[in-house]
Each structure stands twice: as structure tokens, then as C-alpha cells.
Short mmCIF file of C-alpha atoms in Angstrom, two decimals:
data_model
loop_
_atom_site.label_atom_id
_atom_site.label_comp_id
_atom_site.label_asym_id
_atom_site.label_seq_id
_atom_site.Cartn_x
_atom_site.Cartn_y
_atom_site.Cartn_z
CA UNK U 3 83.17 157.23 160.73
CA UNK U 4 83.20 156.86 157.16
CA UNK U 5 86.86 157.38 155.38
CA UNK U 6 87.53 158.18 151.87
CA UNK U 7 90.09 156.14 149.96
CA UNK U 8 92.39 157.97 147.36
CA UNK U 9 95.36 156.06 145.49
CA UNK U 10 97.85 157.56 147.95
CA UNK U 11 96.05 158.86 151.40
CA UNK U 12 92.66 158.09 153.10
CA UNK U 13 90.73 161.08 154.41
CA UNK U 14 87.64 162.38 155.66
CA UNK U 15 87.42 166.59 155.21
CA UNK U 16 84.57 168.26 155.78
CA UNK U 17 83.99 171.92 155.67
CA UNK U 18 81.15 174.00 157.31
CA UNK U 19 80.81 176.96 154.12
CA UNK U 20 78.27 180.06 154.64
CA UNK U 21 78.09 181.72 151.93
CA UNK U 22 76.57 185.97 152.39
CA UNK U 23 74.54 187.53 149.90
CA UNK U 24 75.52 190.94 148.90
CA UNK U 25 74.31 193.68 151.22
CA UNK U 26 72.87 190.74 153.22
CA UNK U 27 69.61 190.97 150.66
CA UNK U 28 66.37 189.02 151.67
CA UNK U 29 66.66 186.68 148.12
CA UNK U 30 66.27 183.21 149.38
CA UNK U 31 63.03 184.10 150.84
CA UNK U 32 61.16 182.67 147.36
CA UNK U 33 61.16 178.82 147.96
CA UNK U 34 61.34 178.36 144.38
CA UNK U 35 64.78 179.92 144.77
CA UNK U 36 65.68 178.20 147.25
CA UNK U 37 64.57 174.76 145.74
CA UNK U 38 66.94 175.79 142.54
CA UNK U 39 70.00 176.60 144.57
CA UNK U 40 69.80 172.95 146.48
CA UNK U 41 69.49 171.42 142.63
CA UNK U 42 72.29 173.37 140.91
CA UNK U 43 74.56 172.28 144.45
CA UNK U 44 73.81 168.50 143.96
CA UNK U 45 74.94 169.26 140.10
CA UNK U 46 78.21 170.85 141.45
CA UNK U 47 78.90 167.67 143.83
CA UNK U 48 78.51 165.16 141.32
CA UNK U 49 80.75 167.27 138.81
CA UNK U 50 83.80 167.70 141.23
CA UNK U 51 83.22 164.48 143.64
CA UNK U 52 82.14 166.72 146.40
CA UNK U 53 79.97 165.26 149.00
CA UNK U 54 77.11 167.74 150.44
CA UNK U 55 75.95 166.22 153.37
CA UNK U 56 73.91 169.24 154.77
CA UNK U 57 72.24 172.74 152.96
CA UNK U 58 70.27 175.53 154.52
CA UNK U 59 69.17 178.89 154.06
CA UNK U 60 68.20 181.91 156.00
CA UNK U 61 67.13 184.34 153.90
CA UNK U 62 70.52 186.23 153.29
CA UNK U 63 72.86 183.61 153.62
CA UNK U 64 73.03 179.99 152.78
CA UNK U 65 74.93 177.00 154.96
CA UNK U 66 76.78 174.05 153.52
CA UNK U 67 78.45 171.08 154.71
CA UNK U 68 80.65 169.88 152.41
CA UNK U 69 83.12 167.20 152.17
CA UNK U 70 85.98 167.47 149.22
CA UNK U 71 89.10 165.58 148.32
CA UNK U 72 92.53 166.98 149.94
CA UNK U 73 93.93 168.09 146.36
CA UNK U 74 91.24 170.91 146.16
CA UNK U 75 91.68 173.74 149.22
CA UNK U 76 89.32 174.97 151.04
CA UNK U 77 89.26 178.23 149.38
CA UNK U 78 88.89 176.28 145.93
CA UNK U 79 86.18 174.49 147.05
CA UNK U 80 84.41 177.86 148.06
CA UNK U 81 85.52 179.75 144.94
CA UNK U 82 83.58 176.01 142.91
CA UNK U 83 80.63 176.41 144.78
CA UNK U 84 80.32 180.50 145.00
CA UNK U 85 80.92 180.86 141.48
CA UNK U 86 79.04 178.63 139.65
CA UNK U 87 75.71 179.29 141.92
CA UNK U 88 75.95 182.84 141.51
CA UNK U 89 75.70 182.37 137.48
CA UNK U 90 73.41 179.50 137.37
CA UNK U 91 71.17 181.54 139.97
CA UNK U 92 71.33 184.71 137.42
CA UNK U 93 70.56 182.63 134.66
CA UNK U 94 67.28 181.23 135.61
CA UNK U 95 66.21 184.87 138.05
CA UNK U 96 67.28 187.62 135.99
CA UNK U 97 65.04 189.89 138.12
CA UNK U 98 67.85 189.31 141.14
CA UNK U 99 70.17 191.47 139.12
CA UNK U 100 68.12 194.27 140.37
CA UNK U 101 67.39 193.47 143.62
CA UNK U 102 71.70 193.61 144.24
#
């Protein structure tokens, strides 16, 4: 078991995220997409010390195990991740706009 050290606590969190694509959509079919998602996640770990120790995707949803720091909460760490993938994703596939 590998712990975390913080100046105050030691931890080890880990959440199991899945995130759903509107209307359950077929997007994350492409590979290419898929490929970009897993890049812009690793991006988003090293920014906010999150550890990702596992990704997948299905099709219409995408699973994540994640690991975070206690001062962010669970929700936060979802809102991080959610957020910033949905505009990096729109950014590069403009066409997914009009699949939604």
C-alpha cells in the first residue's frame, strides 16, 4: 500500500469516476478521440497533483480511477476533470457539437 504524505495527514484516496456522455451518444467510438481524452487527463493530473492510475472507455461513457489530495472533494475533483475535458474535447472536435 502506497501512502501519500501531506505536511499535516498521510492518506491514500482513490475514487472510481464514470463520467456519461449526453444522451449516452456513441462519441468515443473514434480512437483518435479516445487517444486525446487519455492525453488531455494526464495534463489535468500533473496540473492539480492528481494521480490517474486507471482510464477506459465504452463508447458513451468513460471510467477513471483517480487518486486526489483530501483538501479537494470528491465532487471537485469531478467538476476538474468533467470540465476541462469537455472544452479541451470541443476544441480540437468541433464536429461533436453536432452530434450532442
Amino acid at each position: 500500500m502506497k501512502l501519500q504524505r501531506a505536511s499535516h495527514c498521510v492518506y491514500q484516496i482513490r475514487y472510481h469516476m464514470v463520467f456519461c456522455i449526453k444522451y449516452r451518444r456513441g462519441l468515443l467510438v473514434v480512437e483518435e478521440r479516445c487517444d486525446y481524452l487519455r492525453q488531455v487527463l494526464k495534463e489535468i493530473a500533473e496540473r492539480y497533483w492528481f494521480e490517474i492510475e486507471a482510464m477506459g472507455t465504452d463508447g458513451d461513457h468513460i471510467h477513471v480511477f483517480v487518486g486526489a489530495a483530501p483538501k479537494y472533494a470528491p465532487s471537485r475533483v469531478m467538476q476538474i476533470l468533467k470540465s476541462i475535458t469537455a472544452r479541451e474535447l470541443f476544441k480540437r472536435f468541433p464536429e461533436l457539437r453536432k452530434q450532442l
